[in-house]
Short mmCIF file of C-alpha atoms in Angstrom, two decimals:
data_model
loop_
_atom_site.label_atom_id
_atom_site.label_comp_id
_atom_site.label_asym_id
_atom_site.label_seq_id
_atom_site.Cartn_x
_atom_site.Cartn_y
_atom_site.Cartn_z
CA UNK Z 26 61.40 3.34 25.45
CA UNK Z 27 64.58 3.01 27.49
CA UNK Z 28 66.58 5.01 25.23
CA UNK Z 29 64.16 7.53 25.93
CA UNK Z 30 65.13 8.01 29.54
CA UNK Z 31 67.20 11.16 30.70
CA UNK Z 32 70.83 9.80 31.75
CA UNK Z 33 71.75 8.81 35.60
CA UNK Z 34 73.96 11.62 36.91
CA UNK Z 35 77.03 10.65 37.96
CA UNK Z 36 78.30 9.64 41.65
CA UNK Z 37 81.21 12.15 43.02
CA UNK Z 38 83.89 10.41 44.26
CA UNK Z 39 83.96 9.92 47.60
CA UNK Z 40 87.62 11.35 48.07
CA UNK Z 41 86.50 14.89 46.42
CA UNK Z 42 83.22 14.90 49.07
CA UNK Z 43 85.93 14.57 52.03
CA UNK Z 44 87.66 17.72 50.63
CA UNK Z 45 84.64 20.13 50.31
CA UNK Z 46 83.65 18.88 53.80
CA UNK Z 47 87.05 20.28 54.99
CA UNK Z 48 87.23 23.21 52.97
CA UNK Z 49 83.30 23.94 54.31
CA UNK Z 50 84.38 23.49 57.68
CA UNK Z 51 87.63 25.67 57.62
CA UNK Z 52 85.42 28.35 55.93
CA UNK Z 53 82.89 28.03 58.56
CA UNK Z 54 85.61 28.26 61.49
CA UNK Z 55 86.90 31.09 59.89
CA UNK Z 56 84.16 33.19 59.44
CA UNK Z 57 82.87 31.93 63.21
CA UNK Z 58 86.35 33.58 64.03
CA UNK Z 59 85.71 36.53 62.14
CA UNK Z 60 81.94 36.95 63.61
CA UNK Z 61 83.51 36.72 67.00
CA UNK Z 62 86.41 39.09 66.59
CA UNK Z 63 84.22 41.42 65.29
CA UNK Z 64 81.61 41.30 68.27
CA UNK Z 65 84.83 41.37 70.94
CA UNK Z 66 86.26 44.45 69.23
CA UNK Z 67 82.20 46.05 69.51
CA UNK Z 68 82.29 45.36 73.11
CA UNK Z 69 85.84 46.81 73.05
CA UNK Z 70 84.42 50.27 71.91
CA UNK Z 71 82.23 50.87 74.93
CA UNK Z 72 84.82 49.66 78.24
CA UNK Z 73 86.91 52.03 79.83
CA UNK Z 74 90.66 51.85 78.66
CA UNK Z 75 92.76 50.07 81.59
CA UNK Z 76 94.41 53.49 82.68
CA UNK Z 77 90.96 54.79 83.25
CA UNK Z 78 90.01 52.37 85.15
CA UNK Z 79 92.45 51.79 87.50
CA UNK Z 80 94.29 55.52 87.90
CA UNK Z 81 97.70 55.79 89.50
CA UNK Z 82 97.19 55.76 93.07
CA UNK Z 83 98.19 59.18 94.93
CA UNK Z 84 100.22 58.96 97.74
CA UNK Z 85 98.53 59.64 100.97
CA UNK Z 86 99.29 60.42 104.74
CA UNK Z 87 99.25 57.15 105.84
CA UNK Z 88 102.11 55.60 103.49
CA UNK Z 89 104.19 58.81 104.57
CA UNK Z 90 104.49 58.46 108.26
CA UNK Z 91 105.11 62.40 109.77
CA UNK Z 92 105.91 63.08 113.44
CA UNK Z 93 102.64 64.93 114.60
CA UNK Z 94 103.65 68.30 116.07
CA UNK Z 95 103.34 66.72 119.86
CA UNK Z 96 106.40 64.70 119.14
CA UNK Z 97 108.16 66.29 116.58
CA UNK Z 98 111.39 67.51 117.73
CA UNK Z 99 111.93 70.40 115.03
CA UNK Z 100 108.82 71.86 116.68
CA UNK Z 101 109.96 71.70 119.92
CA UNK Z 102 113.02 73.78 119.36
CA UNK Z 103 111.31 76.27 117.06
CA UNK Z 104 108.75 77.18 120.07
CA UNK Z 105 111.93 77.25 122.66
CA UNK Z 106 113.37 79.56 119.90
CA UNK Z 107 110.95 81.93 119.93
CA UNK Z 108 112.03 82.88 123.54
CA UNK Z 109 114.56 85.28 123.51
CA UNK Z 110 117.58 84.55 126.03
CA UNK Z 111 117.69 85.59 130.07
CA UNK Z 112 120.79 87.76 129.60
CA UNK Z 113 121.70 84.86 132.91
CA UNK Z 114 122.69 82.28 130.53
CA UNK Z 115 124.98 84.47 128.45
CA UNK Z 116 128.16 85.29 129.25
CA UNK Z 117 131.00 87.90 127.51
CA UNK Z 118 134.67 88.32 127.18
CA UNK Z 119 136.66 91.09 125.91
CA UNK Z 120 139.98 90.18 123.81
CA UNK Z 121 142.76 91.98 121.68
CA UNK Z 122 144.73 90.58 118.87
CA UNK Z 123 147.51 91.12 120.53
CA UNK Z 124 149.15 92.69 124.03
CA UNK Z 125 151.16 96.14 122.73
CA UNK Z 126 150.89 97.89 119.35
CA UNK Z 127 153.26 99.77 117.94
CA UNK Z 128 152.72 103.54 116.85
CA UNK Z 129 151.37 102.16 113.50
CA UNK Z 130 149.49 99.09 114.45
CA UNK Z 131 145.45 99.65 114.83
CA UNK Z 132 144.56 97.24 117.69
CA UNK Z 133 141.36 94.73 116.98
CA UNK Z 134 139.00 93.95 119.39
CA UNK Z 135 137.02 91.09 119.95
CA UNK Z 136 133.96 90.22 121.60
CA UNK Z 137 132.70 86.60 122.49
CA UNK Z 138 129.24 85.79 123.28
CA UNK Z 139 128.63 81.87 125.13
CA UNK Z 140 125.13 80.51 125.44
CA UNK Z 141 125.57 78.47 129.18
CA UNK Z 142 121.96 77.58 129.53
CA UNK Z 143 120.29 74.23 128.51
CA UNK Z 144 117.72 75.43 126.15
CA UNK Z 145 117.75 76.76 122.22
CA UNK Z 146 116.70 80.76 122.63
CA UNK Z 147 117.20 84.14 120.53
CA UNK Z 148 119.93 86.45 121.38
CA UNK Z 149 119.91 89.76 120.06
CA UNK Z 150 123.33 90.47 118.81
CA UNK Z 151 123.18 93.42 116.57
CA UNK Z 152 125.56 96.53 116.41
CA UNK Z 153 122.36 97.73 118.12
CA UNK Z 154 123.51 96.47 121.39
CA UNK Z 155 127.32 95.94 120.92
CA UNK Z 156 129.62 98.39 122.38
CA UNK Z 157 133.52 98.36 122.60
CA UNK Z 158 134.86 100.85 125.28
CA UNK Z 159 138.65 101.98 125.96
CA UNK Z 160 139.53 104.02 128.90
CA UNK Z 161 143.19 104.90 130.00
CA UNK Z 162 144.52 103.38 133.28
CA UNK Z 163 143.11 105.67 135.41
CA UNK Z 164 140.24 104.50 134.13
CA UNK Z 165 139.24 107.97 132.19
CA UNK Z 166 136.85 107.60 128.72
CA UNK Z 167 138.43 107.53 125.33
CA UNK Z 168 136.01 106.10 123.23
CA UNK Z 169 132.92 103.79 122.62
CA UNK Z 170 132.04 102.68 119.20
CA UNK Z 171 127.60 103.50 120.62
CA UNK Z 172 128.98 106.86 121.17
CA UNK Z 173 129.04 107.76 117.62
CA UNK Z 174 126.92 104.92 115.92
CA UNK Z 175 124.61 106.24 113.22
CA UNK Z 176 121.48 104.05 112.98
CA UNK Z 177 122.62 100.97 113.99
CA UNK Z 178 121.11 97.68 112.96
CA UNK Z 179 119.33 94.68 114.84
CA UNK Z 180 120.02 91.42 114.68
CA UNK Z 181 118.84 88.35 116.08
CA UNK Z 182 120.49 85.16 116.66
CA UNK Z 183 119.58 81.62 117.26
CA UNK Z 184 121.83 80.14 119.93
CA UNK Z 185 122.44 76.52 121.02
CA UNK Z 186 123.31 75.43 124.60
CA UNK Z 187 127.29 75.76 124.28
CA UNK Z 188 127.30 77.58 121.36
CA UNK Z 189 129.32 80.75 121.17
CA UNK Z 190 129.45 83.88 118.43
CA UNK Z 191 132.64 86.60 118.26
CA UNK Z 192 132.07 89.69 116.86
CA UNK Z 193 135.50 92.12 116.17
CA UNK Z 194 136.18 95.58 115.72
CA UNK Z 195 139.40 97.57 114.76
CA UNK Z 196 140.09 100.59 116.44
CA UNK Z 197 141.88 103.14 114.34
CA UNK Z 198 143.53 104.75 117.68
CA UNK Z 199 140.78 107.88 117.78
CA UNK Z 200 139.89 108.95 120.78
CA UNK Z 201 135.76 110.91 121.24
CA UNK Z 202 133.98 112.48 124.08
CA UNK Z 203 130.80 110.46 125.14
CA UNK Z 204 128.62 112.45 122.96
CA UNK Z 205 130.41 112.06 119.91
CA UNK Z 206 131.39 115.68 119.74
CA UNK Z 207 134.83 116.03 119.41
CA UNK Z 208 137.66 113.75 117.91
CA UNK Z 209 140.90 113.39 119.29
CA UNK Z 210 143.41 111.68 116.53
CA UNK Z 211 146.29 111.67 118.81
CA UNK Z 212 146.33 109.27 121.46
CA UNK Z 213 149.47 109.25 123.97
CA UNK Z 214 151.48 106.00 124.38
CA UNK Z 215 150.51 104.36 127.19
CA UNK Z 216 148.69 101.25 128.96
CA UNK Z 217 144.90 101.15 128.04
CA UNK Z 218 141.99 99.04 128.74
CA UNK Z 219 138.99 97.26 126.94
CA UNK Z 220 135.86 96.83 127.79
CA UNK Z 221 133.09 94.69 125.76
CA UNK Z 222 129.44 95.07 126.58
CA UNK Z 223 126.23 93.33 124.93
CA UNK Z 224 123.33 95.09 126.00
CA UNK Z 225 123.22 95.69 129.91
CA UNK Z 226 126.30 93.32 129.72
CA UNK Z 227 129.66 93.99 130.57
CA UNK Z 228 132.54 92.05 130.17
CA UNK Z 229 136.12 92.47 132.93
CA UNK Z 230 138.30 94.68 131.17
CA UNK Z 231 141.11 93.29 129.26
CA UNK Z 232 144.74 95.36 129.24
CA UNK Z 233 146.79 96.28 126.25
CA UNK Z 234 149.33 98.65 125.75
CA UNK Z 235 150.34 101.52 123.04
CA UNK Z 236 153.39 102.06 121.81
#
């Protein structure tokens, strides 16, 4: 009757059931990993990337400190500038290149402007307003360059306190009446005199002699 009876399965050793146990367990921590990396990278889809979140800040007024108008010296001087200059504070002086000329030397002439104020102002100092007179020494007209100037120009100039600008002129040792209307080429040795003028402005004549 015994021998009838199915046969007792046999026991596993208990060494091999410790190694499924581990090999279950490192499945189960790997696919726990793989569950989780899988919902983290979900999640991932739908946030904002970093750089779209947090955009490079602009730089504003306040981390770039500016002088408001009231105190900004710049300002200041371009309102002063926009004054043009009391012909008071501007003086002139006549010069030549040299004292005598001989008969084929072409004097030059010079003209220096000074700003002796205190305050930044326009000066208009354009061939507009420029003239360079000679007379004899009797004091008798021989020629102005405004005498026969054809549309002369304008110019403007931004002066300093202190600050001077020269302005020269040859003369090619012609001679004109006041209205431009005749030309006299020969010009007689003798002592002559300059004159500068700027405007309403006249300089003291300055001597010089042809030879």
């Amino acid at each position: 009757m015994a021998d009838n009876l199915p046969p007792r399965p046999r026991r596993i050793p208990p060494h091999i059931l410790r190694r499924r146990r581990i090999v279950a367990v490192v499945i189960l921590i790997v696919l726990l990993a793989l569950v989780g990396w899988g919902i983290w990278a979900l999640i991932g889809l739908f946030l904002p990337d970093d750089e779209e979140s947090s955009p490079t800040p602009e730089p504003t007024v306040s981390e770039s400190v500016e002088p408001s108008p009231s105190e900004s010296p710049s300002d200041k001087e371009s309102e002063q500038a926009a004054d043009a200059c009391d012909p008071e504070v501007l003086s002139l002086a006549g010069s030549t290149d040299q004292e005598a000329y001989a008969e084929d030397e072409f004097p030059t002439f010079a003209m220096t402007i000074t700003h002796d104020g205190d305050e930044l102002c326009d000066a208009s100092l354009g061939p507009d307003e420029q003239n360079f007179v000679v007379e004899d020494s009797e004091g008798e007209y021989v020629f102005s360059t405004q005498s026969c100037q054809v549309d002369p120009q304008s110019q403007v100039v931004e002066m300093e306190p202190g600050q001077s600008e020269s302005v020269e002129f040859q003369w090619e040792r012609v001679g004109t009446d006041e209205d431009c209307q005749s030309v006299v080429e020969d010009i007689s040795a003798g002592e002559y005199q300059l004159t500068v003028g700027m405007g309403e402005q006249t300089a003291d004549p300055v001597s010089f002699e042809l030879q």
